[in-house]
PDB file of C-alpha atoms in Angstrom:
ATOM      1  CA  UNK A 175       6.507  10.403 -17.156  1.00 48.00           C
ATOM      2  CA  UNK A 176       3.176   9.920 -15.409  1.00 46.00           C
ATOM      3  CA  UNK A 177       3.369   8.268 -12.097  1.00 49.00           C
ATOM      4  CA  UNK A 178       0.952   6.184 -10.691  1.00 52.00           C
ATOM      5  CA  UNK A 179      -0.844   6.511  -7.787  1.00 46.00           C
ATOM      6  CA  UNK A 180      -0.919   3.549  -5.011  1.00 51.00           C
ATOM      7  CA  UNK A 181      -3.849   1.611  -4.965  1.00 52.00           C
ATOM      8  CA  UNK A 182      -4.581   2.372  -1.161  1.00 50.00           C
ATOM      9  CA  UNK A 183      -4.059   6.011  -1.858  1.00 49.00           C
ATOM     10  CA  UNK A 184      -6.885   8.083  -3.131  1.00 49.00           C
ATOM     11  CA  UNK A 185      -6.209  11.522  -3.945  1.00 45.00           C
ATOM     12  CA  UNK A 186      -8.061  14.073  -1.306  1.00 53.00           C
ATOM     13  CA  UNK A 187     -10.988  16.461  -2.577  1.00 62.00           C
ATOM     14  CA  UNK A 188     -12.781  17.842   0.563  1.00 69.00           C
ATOM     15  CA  UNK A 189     -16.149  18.573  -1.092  1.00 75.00           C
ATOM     16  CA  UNK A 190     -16.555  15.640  -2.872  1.00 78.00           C
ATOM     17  CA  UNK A 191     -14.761  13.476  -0.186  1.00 78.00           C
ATOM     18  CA  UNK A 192     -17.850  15.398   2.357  1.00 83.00           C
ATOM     19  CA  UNK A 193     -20.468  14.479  -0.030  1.00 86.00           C
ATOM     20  CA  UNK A 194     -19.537  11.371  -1.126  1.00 88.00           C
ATOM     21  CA  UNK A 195     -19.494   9.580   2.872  1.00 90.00           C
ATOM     22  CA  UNK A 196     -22.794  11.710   3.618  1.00 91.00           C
ATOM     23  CA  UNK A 197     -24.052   9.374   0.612  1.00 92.00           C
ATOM     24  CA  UNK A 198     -22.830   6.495   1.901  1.00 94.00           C
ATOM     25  CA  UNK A 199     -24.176   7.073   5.113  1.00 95.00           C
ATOM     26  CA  UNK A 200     -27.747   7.622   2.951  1.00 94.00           C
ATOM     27  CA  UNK A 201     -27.339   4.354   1.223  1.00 94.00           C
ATOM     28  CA  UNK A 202     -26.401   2.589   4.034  1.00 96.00           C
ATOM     29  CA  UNK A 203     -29.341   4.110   6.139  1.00 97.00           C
ATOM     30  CA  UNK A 204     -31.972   3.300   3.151  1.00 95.00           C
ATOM     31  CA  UNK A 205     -30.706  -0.016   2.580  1.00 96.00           C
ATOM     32  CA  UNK A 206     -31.312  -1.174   6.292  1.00 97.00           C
ATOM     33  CA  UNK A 207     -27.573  -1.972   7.278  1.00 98.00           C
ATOM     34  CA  UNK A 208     -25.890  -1.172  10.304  1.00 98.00           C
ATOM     35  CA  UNK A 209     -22.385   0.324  10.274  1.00 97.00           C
ATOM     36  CA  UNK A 210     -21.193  -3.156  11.452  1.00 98.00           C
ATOM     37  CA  UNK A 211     -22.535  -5.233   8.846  1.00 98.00           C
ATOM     38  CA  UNK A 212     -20.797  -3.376   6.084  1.00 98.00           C
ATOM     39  CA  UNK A 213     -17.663  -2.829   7.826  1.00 97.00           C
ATOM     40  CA  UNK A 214     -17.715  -7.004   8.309  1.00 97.00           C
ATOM     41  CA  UNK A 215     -18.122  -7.011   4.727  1.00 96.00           C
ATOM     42  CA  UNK A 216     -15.441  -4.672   4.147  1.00 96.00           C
ATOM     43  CA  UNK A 217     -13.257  -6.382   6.816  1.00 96.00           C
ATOM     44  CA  UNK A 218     -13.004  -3.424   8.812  1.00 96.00           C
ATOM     45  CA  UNK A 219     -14.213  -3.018  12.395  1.00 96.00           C
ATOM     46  CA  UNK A 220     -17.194  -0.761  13.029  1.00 97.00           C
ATOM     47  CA  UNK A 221     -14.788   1.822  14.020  1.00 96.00           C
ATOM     48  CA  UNK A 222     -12.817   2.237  11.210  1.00 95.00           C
ATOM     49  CA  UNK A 223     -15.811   1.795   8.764  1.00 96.00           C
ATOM     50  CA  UNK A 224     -16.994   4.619  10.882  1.00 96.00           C
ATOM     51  CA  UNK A 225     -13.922   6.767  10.557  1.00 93.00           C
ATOM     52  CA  UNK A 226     -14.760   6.271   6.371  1.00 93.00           C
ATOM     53  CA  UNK A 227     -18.358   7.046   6.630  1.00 93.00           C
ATOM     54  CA  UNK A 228     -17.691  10.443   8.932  1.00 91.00           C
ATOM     55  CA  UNK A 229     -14.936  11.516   6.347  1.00 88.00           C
ATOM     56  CA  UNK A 230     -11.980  11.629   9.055  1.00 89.00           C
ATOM     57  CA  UNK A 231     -10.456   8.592   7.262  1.00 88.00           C
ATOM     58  CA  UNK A 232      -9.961   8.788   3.076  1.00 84.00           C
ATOM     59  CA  UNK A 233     -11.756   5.623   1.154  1.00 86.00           C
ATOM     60  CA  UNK A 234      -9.264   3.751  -0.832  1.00 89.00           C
ATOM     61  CA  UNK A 235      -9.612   2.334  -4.663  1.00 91.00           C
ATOM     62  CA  UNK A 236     -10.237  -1.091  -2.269  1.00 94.00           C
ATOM     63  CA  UNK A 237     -13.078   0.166   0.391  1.00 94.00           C
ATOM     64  CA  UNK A 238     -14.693   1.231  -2.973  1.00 93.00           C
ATOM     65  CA  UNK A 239     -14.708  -1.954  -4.767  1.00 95.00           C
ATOM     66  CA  UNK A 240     -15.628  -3.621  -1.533  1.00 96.00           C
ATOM     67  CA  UNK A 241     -18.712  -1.461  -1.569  1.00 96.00           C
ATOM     68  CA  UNK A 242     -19.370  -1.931  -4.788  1.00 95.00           C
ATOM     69  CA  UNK A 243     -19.701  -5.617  -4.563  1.00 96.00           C
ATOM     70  CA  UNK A 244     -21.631  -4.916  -1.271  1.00 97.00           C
ATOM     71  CA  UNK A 245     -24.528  -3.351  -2.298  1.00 96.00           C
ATOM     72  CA  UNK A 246     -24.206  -5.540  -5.783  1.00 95.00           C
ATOM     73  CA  UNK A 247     -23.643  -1.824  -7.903  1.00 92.00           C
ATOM     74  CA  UNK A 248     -21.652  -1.445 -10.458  1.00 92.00           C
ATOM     75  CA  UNK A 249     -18.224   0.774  -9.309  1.00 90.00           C
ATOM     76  CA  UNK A 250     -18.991   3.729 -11.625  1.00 88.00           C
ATOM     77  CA  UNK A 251     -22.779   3.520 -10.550  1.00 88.00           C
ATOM     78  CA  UNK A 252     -21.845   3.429  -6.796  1.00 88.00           C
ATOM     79  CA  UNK A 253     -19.680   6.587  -7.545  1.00 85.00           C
ATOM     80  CA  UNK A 254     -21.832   8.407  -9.762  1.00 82.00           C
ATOM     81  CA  UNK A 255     -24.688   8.070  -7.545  1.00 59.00           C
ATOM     82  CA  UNK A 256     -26.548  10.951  -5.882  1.00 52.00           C
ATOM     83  CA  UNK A 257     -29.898  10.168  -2.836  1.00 41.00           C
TER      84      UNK A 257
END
């Protein structure tokens, strides 16, 4: 029986996890944003979108599609991205 996983959970990988927020950080950096604009978009103070971005806090299925719809990409572009 295959269980599901909760949609605030995300399932840790420390590489990718690492390289994944250093390209957020990137994308964030190139776009022009501040870490408090898209942590007021994500509903999050600056923070806790800070805690995401640094790695010390695990992105959920939800930060993602909050990002996604942020910087207007697609969920499996934002993901498959690399800078």
């Amino acid at each position: 029986v295959m269980q599901r996983v909760p949609r605030n959970k995300v399932i840790q990988h420390p590489q990718e996890h690492e390289a994944f927020c250093a390209y957020l950080r990137q994308l964030r950096t190139n776009y022009g944003f501040t870490q408090a604009k898209v942590a007021q978009a994500l509903n999050l103070s600056r923070p806790q979108y800070s805690a995401l971005e640094s790695g010390r806090s695990m992105l959920t299925f939800d930060h993602l599609c909050g990002l996604s719809d942020f910087y207007k990409l697609e969920l499996f572009e934002l993901t498959a991205r690399r800078l």
